[in-house]
XYZ file of C-alpha atoms in Angstrom:
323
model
C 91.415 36.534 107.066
C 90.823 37.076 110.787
C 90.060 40.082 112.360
C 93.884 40.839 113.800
C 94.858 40.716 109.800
C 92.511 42.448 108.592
C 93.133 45.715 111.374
C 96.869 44.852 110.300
C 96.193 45.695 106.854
C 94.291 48.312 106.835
C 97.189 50.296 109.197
C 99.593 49.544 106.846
C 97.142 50.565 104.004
C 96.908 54.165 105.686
C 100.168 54.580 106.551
C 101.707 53.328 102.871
C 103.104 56.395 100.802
C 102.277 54.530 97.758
C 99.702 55.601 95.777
C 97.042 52.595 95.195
C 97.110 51.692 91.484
C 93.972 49.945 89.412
C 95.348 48.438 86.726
C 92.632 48.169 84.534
C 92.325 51.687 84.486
C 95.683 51.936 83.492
C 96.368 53.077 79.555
C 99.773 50.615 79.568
C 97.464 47.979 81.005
C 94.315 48.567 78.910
C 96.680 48.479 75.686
C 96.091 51.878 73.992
C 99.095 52.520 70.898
C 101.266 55.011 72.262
C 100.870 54.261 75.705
C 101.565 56.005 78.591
C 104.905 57.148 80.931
C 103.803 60.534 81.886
C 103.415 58.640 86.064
C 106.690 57.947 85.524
C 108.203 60.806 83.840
C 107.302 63.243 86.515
C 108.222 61.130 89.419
C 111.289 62.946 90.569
C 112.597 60.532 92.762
C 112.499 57.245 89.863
C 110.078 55.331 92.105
C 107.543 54.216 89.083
C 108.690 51.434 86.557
C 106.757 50.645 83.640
C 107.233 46.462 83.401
C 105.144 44.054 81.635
C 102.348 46.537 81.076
C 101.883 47.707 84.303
C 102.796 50.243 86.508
C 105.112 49.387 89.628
C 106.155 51.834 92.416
C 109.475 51.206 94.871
C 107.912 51.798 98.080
C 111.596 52.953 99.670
C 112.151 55.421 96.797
C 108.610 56.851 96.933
C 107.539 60.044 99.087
C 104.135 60.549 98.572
C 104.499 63.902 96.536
C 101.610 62.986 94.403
C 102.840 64.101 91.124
C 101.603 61.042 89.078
C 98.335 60.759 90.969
C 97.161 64.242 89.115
C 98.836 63.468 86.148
C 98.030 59.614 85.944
C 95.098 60.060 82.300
C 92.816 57.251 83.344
C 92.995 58.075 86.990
C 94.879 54.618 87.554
C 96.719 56.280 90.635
C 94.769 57.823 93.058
C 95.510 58.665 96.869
C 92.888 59.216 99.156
C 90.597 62.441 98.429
C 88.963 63.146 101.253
C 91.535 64.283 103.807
C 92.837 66.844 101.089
C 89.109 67.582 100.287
C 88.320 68.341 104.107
C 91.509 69.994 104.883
C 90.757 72.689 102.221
C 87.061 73.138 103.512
C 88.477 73.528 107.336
C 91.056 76.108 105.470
C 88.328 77.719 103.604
C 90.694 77.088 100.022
C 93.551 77.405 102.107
C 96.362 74.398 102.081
C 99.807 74.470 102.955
C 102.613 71.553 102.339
C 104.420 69.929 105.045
C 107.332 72.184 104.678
C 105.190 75.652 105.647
C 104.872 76.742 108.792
C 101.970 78.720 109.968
C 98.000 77.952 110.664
C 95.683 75.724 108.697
C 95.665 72.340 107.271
C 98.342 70.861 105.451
C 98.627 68.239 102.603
C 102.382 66.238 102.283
C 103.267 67.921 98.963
C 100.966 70.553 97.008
C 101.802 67.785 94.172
C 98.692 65.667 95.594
C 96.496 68.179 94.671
C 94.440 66.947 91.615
C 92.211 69.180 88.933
C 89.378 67.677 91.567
C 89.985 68.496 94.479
C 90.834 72.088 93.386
C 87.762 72.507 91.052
C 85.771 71.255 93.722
C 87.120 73.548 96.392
C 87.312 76.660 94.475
C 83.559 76.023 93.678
C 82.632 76.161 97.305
C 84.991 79.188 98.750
C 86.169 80.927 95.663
C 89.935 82.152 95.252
C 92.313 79.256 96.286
C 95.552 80.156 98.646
C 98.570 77.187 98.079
C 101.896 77.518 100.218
C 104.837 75.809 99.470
C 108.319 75.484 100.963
C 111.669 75.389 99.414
C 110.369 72.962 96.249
C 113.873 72.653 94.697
C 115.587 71.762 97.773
C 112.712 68.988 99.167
C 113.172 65.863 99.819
C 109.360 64.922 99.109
C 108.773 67.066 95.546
C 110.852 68.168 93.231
C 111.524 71.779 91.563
C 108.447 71.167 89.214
C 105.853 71.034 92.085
C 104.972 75.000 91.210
C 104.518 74.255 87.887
C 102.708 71.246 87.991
C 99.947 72.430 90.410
C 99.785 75.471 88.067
C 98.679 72.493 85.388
C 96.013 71.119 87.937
C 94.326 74.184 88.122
C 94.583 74.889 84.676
C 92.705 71.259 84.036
C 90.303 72.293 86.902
C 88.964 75.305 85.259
C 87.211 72.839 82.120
C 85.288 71.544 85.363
C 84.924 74.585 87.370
C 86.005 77.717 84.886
C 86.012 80.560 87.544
C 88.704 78.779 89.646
C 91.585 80.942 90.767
C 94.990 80.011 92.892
C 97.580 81.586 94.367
C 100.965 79.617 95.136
C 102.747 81.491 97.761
C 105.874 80.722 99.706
C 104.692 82.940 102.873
C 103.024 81.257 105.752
C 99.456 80.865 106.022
C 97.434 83.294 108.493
C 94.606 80.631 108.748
C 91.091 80.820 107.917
C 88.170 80.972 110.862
C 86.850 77.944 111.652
C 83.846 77.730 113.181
C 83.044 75.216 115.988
C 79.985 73.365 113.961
C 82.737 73.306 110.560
C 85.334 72.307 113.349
C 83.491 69.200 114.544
C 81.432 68.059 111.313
C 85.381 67.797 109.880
C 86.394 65.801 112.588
C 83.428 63.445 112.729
C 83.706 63.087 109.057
C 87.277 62.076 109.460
C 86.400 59.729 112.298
C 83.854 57.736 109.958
C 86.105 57.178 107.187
C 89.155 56.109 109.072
C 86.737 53.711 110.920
C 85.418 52.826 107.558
C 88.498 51.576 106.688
C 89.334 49.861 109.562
C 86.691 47.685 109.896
C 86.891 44.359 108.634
C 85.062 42.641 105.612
C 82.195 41.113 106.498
C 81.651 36.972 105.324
C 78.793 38.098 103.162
C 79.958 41.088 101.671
C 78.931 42.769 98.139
C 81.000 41.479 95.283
C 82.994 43.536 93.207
C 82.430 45.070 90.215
C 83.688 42.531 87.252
C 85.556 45.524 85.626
C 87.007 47.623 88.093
C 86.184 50.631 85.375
C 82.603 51.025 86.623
C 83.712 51.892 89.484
C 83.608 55.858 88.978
C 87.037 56.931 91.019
C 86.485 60.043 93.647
C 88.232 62.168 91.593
C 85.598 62.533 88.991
C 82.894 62.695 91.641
C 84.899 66.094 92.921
C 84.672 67.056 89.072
C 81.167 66.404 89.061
C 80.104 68.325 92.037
C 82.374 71.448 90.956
C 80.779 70.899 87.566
C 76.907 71.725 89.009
C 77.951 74.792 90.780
C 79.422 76.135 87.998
C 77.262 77.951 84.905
C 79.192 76.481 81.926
C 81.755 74.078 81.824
C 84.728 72.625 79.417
C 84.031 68.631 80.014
C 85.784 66.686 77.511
C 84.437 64.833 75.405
C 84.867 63.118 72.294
C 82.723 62.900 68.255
C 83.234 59.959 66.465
C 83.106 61.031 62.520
C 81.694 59.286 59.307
C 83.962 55.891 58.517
C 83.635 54.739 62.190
C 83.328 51.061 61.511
C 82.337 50.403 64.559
C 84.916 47.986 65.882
C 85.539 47.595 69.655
C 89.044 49.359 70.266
C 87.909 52.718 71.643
C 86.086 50.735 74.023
C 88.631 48.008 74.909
C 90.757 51.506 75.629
C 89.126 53.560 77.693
C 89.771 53.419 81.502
C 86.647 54.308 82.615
C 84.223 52.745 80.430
C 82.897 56.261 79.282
C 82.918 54.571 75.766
C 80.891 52.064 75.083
C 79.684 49.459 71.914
C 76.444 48.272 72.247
C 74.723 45.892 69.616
C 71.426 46.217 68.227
C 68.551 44.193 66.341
C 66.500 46.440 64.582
C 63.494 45.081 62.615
C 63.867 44.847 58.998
C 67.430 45.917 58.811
C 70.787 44.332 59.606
C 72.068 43.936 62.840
C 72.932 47.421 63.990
C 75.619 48.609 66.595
C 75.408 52.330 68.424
C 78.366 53.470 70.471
C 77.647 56.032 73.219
C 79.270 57.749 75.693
C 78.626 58.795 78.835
C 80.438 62.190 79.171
C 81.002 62.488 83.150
C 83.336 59.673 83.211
C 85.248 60.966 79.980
C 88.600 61.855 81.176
C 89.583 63.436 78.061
C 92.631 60.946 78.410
C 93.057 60.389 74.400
C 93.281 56.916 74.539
C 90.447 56.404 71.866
C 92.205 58.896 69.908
C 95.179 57.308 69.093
C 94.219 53.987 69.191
C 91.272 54.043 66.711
C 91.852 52.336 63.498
C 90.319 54.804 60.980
C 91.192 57.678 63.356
C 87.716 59.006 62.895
C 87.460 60.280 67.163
C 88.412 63.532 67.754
C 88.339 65.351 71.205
C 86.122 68.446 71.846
C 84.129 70.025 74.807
C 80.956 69.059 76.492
C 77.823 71.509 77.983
C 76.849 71.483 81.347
C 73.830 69.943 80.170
C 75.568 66.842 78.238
C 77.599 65.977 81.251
C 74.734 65.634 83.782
C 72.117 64.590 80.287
C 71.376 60.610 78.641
C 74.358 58.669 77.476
C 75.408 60.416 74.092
C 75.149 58.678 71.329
C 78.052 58.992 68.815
C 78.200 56.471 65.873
C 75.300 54.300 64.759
C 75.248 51.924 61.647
C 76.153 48.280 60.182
C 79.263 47.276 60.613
C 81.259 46.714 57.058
C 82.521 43.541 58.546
C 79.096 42.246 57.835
C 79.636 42.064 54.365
C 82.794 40.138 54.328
């Protein structure tokens, strides 16, 4: 791919109102019983199909509201974070939609604001202020936006408990900007949209074999809110006696919190451990319905088991062994 192609693509890229979807991340995709519609129940505009285990969006039907990208469990729809992120820090945890007049920054619909990006805000500058327009008569959202960014902040508080919003229809008076905020912004705007537009190099780093290593931004925003706050409500999950240590939870999970590691120990049988690492726990359930002996249950993690080791939650000899 030449360079004209490659400047091609990544225009288009910015200027698509799709969300960008990784499949693997995907519960429909990474098989978990029950799976999962909630993208494409709260799409209010019937852009998202669910075909052939995947997820597929109608680029002419969708608006770019966000809905499904904070609702989306395994974080398999994500738009990018950073523009939201730096328009609340030039805002000072102010953010209006594009149907609000007034100063400040502005996202296209409150509905791309993800537990994330608010935990991570109302870390840094406390008490969040949200304007909205006329949600039942937009084109872009839907009726439900109040109520569904009233869910992201409820789901930011297990990262960052202190954090407050306010949804308001009035007009934002702005926050003070000052000229060093003003131009750090801009510059780091300047280097990502550059980032993306230049072109892969011949020699470029490989990919990740399973795109689930790749931690998505959104739980790097958890993180950070996460160390500025005292305690915190991480999920996480306990795996109970009669585990026998098969690989579902594992095969499940979109993030590759969970995983099944196998073991020779000296003297003894061939043993297996699964851990977790709790920072990329989602708290998405997948494991949860899809275990065999439903032995996994779904509590909360400390400050210091988020940031600690890789847990570990089951140890032993598989039964299997025997047969």
């Amino acid at each position: 791919m030449g360079l004209l192609d490659n400047l091609v693509g990544a225009f288009l890229k910015l200027t698509d109102p799709t969300p960008e979807y990784t499949g693997p991340r995907c519960l429909l995709e990474r098989n978990s019983v029950g799976g999962c519609d909630k993208c494409a129940s709260v799409c209010p505009h019937e852009a998202i199909s669910l075909e052939s285990y995947r997820v597929e969006i109608d680029e002419v039907k969708c608006t770019s509201c966000g809905l499904c990208t904070a609702v989306c469990p395994g974080i398999a729809l994500e738009f990018p974070l950073g523009p939201i992120q730096e328009g609340l820090h030039r805002g000072q945890g102010q953010i209006r939609c594009s149907k609000v007049g007034g100063s400040g920054d502005e996202v296209r619909c409150l509905g791309q604001l993800t537990p994330g990006v608010l935990a991570e805000a109302g870390s840094k500058f406390g008490p969040l202020t949200l304007a909205h327009g006329d949600c039942a008569g937009c084109k872009i959202g839907s009726a439900e936006v109040p109520a569904r960014v009233e869910w992201a902040v409820a789901e930011g508080r297990k990262y960052y408990p202190p954090l407050e919003a306010t949804l308001q229809t009035q007009a934002l008076p702005g926050a003070a900007v000052g000229r060093r905020e003003f131009f750090g912004a801009m510059l780091g705007g300047a280097k990502r949209s550059a980032a993306e537009l230049v072109p892969d190099l011949p020699f470029s780093a490989p990919e990740a074999e399973d795109a689930r290593a790749q931690r998505p931004p959104e739980l790097r925003l958890r993180e950070i809110a996460a160390r500025r706050a005292e305690e915190v409500r991480w999920p996480r999950i306990h795996i109970a006696e009669g585990c026998t240590l098969c690989p579902v939870c594992t095969n499940v999970c979109p993030t590759r919190a969970v995983e099944r590691v196998r073991e020779n120990v000296e003297g003894l049988s061939e043993e297996y451990t699964v851990t977790l690492t709790v920072a990329a726990c989602t708290g998405c359930g997948a494991c949860l319905s899809s275990c065999p002996p439903q032995v996994i249950s779904l509590g909360e993690a400390s400050k210091a088991e988020v940031f600690g080791e890789r847990l570990e939650l089951y140890r032993g000899v598989p039964p299997w062994y025997d047969l």
